[in-house]
mmCIF file of N, CA and C in Angstrom:
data_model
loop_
_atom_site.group_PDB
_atom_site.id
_atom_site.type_symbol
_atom_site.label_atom_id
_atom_site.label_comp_id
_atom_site.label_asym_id
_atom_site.label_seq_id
_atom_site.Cartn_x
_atom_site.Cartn_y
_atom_site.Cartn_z
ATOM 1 N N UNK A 9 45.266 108.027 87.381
ATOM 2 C CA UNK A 9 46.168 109.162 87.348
ATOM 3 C C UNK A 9 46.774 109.315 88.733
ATOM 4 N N UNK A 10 47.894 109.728 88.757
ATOM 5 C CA UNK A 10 48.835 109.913 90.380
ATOM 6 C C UNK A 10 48.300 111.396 90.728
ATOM 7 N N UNK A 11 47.938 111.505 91.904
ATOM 8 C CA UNK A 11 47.496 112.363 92.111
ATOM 9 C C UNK A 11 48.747 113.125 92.870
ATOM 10 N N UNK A 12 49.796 112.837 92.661
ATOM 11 C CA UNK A 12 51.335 113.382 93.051
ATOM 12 C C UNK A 12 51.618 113.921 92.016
ATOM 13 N N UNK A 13 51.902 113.317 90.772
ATOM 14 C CA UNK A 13 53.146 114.204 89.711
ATOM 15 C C UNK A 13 51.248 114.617 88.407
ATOM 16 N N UNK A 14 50.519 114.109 88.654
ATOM 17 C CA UNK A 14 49.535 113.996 87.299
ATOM 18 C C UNK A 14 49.666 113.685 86.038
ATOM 19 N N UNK A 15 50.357 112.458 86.577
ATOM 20 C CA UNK A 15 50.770 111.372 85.147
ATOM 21 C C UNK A 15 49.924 110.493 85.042
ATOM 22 N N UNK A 16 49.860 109.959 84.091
ATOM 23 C CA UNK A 16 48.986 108.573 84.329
ATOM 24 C C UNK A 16 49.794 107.191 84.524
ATOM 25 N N UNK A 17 48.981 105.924 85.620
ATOM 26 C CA UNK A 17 49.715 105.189 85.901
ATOM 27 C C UNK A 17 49.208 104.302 85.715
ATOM 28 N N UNK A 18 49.966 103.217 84.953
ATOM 29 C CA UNK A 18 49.953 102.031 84.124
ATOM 30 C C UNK A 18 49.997 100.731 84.783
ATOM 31 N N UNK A 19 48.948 100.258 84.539
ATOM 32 C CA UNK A 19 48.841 98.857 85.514
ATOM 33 C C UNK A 19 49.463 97.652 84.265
ATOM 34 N N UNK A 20 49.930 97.271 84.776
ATOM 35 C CA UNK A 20 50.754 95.661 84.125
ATOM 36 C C UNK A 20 50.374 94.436 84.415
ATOM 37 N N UNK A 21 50.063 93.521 84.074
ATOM 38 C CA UNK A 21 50.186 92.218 84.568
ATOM 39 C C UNK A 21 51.319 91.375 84.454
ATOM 40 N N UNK A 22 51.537 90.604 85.370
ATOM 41 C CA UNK A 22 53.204 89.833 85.306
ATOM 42 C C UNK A 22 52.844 88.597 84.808
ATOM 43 N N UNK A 23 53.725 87.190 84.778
ATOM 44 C CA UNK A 23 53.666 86.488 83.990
ATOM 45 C C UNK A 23 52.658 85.349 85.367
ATOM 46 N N UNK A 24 52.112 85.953 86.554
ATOM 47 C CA UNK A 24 51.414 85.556 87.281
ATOM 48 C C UNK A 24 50.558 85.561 87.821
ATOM 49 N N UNK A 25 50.157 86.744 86.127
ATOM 50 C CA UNK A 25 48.631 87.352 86.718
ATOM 51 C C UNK A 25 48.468 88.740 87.823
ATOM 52 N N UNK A 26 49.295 88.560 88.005
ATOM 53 C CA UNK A 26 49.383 89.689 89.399
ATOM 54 C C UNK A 26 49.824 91.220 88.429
ATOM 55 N N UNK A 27 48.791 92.009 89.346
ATOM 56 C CA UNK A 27 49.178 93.700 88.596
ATOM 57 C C UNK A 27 50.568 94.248 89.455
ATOM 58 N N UNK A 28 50.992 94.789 88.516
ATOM 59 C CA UNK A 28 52.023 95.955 89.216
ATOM 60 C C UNK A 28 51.494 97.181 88.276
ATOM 61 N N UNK A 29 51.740 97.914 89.250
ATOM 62 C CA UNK A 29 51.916 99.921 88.404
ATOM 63 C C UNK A 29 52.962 100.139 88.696
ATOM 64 N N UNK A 30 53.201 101.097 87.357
ATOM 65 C CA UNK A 30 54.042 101.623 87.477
ATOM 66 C C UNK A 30 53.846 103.344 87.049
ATOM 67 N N UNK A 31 54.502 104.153 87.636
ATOM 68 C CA UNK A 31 54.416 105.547 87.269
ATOM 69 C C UNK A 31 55.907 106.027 86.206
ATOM 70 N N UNK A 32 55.595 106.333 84.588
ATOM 71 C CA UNK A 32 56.450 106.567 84.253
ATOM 72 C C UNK A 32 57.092 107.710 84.127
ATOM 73 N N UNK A 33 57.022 108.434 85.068
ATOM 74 C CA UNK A 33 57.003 109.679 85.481
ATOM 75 C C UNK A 33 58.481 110.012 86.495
ATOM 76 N N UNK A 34 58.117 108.801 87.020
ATOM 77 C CA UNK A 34 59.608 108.259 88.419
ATOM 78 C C UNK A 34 60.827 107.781 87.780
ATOM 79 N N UNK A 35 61.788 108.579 87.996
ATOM 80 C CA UNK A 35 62.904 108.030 87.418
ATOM 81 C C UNK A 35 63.364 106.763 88.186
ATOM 82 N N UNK A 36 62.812 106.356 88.714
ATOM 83 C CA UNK A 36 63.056 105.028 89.437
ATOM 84 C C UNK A 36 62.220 103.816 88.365
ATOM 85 N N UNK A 37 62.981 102.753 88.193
ATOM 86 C CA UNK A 37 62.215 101.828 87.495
ATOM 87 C C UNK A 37 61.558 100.578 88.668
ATOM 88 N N UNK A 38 60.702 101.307 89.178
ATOM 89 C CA UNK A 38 60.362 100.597 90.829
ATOM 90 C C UNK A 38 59.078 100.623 90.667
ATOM 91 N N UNK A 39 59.155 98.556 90.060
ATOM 92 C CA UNK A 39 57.189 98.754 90.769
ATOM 93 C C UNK A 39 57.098 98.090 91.583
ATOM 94 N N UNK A 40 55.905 97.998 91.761
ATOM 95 C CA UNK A 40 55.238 97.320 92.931
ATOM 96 C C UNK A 40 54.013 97.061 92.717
ATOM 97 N N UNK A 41 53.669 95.776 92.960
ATOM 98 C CA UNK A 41 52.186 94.971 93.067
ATOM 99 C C UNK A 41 51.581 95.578 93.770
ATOM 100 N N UNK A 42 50.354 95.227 92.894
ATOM 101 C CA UNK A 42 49.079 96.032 93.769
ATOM 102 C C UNK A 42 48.022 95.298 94.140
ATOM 103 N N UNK A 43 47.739 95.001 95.528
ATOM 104 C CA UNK A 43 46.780 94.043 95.817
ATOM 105 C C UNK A 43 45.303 94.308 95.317
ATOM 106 N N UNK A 44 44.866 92.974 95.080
ATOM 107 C CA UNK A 44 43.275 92.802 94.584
ATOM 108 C C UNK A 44 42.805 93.189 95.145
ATOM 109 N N UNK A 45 42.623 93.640 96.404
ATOM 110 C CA UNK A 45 41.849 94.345 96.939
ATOM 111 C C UNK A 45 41.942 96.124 96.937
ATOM 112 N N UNK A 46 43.006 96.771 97.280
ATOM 113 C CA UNK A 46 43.447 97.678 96.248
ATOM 114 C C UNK A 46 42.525 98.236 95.021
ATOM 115 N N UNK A 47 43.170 97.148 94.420
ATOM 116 C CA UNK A 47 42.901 97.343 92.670
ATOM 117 C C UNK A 47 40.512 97.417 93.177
ATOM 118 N N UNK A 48 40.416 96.476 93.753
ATOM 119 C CA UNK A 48 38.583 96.607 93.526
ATOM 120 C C UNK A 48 38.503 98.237 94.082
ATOM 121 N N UNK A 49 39.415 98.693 95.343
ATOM 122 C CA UNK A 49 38.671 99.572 96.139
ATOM 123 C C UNK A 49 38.950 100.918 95.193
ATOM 124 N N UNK A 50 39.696 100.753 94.148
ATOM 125 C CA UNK A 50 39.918 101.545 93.315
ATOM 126 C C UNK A 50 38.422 102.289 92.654
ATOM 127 N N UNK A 51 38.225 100.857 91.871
ATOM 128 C CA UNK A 51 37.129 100.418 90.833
ATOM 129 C C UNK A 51 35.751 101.194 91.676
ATOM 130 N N UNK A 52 35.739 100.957 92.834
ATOM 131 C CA UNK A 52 34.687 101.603 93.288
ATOM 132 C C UNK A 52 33.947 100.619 94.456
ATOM 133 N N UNK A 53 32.508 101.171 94.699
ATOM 134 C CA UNK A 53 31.669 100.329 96.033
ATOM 135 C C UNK A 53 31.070 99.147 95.172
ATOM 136 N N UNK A 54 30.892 99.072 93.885
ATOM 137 C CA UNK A 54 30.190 97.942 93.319
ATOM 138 C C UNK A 54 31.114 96.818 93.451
ATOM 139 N N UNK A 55 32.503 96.799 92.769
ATOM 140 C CA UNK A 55 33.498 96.194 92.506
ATOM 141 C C UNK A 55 34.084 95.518 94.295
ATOM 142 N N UNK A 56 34.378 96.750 94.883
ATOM 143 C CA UNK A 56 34.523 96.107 96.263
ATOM 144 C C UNK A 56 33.701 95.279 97.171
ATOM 145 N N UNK A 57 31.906 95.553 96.856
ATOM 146 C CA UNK A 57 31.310 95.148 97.508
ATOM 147 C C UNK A 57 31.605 93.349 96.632
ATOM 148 N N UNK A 58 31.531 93.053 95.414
ATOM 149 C CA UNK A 58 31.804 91.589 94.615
ATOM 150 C C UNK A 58 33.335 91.055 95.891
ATOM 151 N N UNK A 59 34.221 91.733 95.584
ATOM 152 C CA UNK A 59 35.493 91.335 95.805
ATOM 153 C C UNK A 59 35.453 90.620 97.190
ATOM 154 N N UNK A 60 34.885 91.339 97.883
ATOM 155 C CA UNK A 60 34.963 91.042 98.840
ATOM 156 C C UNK A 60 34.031 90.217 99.915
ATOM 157 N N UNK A 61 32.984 89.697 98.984
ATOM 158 C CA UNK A 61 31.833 88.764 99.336
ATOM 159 C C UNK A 61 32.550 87.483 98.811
ATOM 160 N N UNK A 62 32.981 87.781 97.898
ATOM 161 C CA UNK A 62 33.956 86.185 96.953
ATOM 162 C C UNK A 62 35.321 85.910 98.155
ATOM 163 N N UNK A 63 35.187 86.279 99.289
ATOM 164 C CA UNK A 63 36.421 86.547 100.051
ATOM 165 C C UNK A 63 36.220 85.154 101.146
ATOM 166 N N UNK A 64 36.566 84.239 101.261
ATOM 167 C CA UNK A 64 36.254 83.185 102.679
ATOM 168 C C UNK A 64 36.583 83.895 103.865
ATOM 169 N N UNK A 65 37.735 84.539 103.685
ATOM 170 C CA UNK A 65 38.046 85.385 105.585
ATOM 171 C C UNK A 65 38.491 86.393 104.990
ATOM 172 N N UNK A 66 37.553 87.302 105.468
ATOM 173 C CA UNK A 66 37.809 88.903 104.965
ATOM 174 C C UNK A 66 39.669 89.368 106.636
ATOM 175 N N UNK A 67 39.329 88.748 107.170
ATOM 176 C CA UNK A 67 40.130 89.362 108.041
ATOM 177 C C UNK A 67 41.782 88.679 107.607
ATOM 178 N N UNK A 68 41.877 87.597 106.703
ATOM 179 C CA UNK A 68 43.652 87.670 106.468
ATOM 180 C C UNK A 68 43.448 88.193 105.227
ATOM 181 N N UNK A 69 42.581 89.317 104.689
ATOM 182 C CA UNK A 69 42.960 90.054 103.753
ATOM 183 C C UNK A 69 44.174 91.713 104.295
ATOM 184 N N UNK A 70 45.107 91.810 103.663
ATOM 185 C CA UNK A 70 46.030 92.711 104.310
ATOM 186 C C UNK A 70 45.187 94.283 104.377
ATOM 187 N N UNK A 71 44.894 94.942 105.025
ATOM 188 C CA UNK A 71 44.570 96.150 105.272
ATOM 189 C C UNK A 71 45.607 97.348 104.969
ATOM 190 N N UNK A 72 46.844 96.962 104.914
ATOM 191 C CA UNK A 72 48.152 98.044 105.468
ATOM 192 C C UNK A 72 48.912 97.982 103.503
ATOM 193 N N UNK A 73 47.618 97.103 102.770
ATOM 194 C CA UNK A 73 49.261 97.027 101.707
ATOM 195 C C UNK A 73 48.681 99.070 101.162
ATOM 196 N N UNK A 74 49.757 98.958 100.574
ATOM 197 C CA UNK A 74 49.736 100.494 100.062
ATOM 198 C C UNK A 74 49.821 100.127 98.392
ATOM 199 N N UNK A 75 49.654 101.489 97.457
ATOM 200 C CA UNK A 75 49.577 101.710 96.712
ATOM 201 C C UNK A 75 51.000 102.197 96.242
ATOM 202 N N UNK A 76 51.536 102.193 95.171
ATOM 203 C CA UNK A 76 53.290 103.211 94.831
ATOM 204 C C UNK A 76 52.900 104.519 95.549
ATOM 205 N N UNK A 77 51.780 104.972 96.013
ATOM 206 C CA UNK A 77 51.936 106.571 96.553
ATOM 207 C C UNK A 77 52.058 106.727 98.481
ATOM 208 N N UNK A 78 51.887 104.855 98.857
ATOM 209 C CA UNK A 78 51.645 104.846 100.097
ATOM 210 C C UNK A 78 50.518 104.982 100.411
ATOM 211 N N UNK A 79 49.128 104.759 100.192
ATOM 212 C CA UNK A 79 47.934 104.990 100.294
ATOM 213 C C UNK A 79 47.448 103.705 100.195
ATOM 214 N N UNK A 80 46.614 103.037 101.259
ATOM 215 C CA UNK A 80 46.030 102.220 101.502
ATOM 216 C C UNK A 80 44.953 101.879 101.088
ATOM 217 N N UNK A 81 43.742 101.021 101.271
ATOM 218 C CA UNK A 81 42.452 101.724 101.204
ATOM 219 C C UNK A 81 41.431 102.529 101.543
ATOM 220 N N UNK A 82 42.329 102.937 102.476
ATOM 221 C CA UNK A 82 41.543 104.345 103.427
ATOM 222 C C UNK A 82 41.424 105.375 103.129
ATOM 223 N N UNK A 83 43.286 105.453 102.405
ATOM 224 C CA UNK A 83 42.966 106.558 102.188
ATOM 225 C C UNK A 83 42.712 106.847 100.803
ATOM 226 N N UNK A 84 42.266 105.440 100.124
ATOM 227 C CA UNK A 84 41.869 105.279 98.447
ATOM 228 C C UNK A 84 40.080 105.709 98.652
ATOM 229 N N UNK A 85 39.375 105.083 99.552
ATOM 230 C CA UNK A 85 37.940 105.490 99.551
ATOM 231 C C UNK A 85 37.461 106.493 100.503
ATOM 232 N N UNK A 86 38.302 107.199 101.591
ATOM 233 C CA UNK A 86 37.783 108.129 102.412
ATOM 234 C C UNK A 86 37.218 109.322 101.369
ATOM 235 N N UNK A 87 37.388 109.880 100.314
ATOM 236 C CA UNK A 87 36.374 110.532 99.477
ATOM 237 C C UNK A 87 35.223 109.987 99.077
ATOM 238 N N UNK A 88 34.888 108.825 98.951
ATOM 239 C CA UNK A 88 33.894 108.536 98.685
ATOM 240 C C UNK A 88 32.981 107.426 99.973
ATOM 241 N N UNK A 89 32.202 108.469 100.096
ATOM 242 C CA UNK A 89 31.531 108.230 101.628
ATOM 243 C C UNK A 89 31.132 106.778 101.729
ATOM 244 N N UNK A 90 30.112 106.252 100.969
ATOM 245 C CA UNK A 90 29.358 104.705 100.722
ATOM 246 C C UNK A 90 30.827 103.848 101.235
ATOM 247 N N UNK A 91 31.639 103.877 99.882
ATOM 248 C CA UNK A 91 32.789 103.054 99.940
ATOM 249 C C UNK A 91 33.691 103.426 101.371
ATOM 250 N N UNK A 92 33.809 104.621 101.749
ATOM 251 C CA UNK A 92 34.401 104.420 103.279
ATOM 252 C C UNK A 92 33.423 103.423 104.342
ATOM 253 N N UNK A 93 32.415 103.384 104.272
ATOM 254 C CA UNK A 93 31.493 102.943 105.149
ATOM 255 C C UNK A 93 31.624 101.715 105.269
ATOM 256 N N UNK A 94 31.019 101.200 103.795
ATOM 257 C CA UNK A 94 31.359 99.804 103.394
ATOM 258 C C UNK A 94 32.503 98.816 104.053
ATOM 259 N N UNK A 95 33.548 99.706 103.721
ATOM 260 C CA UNK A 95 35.368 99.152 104.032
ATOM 261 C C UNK A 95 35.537 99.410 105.625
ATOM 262 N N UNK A 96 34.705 100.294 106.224
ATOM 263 C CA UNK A 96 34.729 100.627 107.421
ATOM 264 C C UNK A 96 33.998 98.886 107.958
ATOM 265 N N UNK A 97 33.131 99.170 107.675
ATOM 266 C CA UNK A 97 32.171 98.025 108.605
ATOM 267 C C UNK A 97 33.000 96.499 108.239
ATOM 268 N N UNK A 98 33.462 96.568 107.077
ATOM 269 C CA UNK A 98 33.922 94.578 106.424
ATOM 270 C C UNK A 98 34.938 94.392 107.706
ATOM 271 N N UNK A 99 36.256 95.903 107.767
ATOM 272 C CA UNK A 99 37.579 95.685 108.491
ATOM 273 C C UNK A 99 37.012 96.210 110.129
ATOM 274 N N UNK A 100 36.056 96.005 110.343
ATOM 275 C CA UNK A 100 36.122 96.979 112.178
ATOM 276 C C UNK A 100 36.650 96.075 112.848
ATOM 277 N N UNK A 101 36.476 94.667 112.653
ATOM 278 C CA UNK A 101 37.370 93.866 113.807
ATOM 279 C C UNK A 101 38.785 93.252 112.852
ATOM 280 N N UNK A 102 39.362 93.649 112.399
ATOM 281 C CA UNK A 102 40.158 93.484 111.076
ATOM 282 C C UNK A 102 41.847 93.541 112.463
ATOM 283 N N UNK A 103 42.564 92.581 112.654
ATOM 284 C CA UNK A 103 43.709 93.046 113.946
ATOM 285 C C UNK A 103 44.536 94.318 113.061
ATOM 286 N N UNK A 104 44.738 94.767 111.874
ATOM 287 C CA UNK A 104 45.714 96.237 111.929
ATOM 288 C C UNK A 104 44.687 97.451 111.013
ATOM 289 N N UNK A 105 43.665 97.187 111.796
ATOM 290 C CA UNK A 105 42.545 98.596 111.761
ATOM 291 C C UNK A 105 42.788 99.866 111.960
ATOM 292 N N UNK A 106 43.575 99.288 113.235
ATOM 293 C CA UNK A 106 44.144 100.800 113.413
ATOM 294 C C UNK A 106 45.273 101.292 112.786
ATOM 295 N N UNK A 107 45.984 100.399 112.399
ATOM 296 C CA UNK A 107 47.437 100.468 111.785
ATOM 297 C C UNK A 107 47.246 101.558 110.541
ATOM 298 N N UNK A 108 46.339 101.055 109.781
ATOM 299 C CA UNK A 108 45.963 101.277 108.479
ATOM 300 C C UNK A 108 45.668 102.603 108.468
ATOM 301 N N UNK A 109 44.700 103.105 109.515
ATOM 302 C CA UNK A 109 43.952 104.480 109.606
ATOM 303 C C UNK A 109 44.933 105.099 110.127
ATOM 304 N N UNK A 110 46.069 105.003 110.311
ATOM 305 C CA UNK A 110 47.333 106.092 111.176
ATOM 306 C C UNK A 110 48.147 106.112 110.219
ATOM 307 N N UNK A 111 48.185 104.828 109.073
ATOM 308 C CA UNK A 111 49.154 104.727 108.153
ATOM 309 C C UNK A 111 49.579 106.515 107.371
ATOM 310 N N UNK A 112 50.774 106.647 107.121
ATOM 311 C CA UNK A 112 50.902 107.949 106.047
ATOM 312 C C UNK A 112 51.112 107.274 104.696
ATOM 313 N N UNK A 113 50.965 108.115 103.989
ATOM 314 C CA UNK A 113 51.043 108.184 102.746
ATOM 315 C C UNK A 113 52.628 108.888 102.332
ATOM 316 N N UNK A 114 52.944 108.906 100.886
ATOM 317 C CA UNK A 114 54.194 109.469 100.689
ATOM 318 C C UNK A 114 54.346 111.220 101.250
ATOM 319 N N UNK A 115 53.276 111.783 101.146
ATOM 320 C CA UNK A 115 53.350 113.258 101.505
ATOM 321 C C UNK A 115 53.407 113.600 103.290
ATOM 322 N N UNK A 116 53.008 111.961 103.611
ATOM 323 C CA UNK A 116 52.771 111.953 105.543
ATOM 324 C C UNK A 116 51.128 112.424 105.515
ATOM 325 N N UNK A 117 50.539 111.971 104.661
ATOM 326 C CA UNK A 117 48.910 112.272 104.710
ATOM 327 C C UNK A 117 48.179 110.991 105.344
ATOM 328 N N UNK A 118 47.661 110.662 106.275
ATOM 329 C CA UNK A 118 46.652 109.693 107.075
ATOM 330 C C UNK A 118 45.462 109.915 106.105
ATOM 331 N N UNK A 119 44.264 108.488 106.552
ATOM 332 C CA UNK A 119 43.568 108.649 105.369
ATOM 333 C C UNK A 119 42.363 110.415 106.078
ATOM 334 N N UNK A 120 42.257 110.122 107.493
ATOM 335 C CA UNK A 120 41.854 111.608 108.341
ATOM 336 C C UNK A 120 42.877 112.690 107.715
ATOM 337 N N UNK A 121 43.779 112.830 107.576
ATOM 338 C CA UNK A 121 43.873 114.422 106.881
ATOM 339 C C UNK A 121 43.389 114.305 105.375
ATOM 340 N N UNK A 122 43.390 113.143 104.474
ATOM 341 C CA UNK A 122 42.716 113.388 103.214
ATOM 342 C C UNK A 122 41.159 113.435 103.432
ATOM 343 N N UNK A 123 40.727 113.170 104.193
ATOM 344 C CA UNK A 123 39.431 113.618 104.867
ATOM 345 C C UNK A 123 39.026 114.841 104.597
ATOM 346 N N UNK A 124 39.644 115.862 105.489
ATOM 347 C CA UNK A 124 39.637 116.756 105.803
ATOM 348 C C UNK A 124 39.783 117.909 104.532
ATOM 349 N N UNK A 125 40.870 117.195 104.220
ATOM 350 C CA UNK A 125 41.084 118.509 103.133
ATOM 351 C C UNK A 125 40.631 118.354 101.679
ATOM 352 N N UNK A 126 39.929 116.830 101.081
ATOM 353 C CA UNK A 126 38.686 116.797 100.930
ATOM 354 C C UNK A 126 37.230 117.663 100.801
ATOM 355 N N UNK A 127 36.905 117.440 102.313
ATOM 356 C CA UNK A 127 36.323 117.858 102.497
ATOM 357 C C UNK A 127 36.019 119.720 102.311
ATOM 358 N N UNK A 128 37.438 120.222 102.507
ATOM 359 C CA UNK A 128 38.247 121.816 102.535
ATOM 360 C C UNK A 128 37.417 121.899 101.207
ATOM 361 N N UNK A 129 37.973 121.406 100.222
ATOM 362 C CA UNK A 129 37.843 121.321 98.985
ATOM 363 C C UNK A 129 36.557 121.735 98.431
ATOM 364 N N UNK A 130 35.370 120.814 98.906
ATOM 365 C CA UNK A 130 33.846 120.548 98.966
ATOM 366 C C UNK A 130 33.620 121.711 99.036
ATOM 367 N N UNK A 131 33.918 122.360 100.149
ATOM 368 C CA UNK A 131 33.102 123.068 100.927
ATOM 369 C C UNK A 131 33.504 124.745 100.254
ATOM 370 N N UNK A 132 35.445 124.797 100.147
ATOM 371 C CA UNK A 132 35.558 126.159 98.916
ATOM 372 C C UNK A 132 34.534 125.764 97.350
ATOM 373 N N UNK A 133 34.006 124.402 97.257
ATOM 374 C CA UNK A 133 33.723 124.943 95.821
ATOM 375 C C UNK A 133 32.392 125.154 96.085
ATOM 376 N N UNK A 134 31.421 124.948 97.176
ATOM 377 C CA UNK A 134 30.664 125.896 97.568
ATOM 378 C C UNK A 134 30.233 126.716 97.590
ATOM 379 N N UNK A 135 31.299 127.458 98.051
ATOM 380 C CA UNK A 135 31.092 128.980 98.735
ATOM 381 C C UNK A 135 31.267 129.500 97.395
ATOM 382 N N UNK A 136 32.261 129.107 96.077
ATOM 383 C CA UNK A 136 32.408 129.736 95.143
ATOM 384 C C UNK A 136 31.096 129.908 94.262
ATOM 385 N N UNK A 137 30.342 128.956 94.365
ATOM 386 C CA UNK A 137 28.879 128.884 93.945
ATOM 387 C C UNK A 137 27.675 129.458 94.347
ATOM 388 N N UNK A 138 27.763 130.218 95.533
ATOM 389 C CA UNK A 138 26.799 130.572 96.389
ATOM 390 C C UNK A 138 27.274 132.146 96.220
#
């Protein structure tokens, strides 16, 4: 689901195997491939941890590709702590590490402000409980 319009978004395969999504929600008929790595960090820490052991050089895997929303994998697993960790430790000597973690998203969100407000989140449904 896009966590922009709250449509659901449809993964495709092309005639090369390769996924694209698309959001049919966008009056734009604009997709865009979504890297395998992507697509695992989606799936979760099980899926990423496979993907990326089956990997010969984790470091010319691209760090910076984005998702149709502009969201990387940073800022695809910074909610989920394990899987930030995980993706933290594979990319620490990764050359656009930093690129990635400054990257914005379509709203200008870094994967540190989805962090944060995240976290905002956590912590009001908390207090609503207490």
């Amino acid at each position: 689901m896009d966590d922009l319009t709250g449509t659901h978004l449809q993964e495709m395969r092309n005639l090369n195997g390769e996924m694209s999504i698309n959001n049919p929600s966008l009056k734009s008929e604009k997709r865009i491939l979504i890297s395998p790595l992507i697509r695992a960090v989606r799936r979760g820490l099980r899926i990423t941890e496979k993907y990326l052991n089956e990997q010969k050089d984790v470091e010319k895997l691209k760090v910076t590709d984005t998702d149709i929303t502009g969201r990387n994998i940073f800022h695809l697993s910074v909610q989920r702590e394990e899987l930030l960790e995980f993706v933290l430790e594979k990319f620490e000597k990764h050359d656009h590490l930093i690129q990635a973690l400054f990257s914005e998203d379509v709203n200008g969100y870094t994967p540190a402000h989805i962090a944060v407000l995240h976290n905002e989140r956590k912590v009001a449904k908390y207090r609503r409980l207490s």
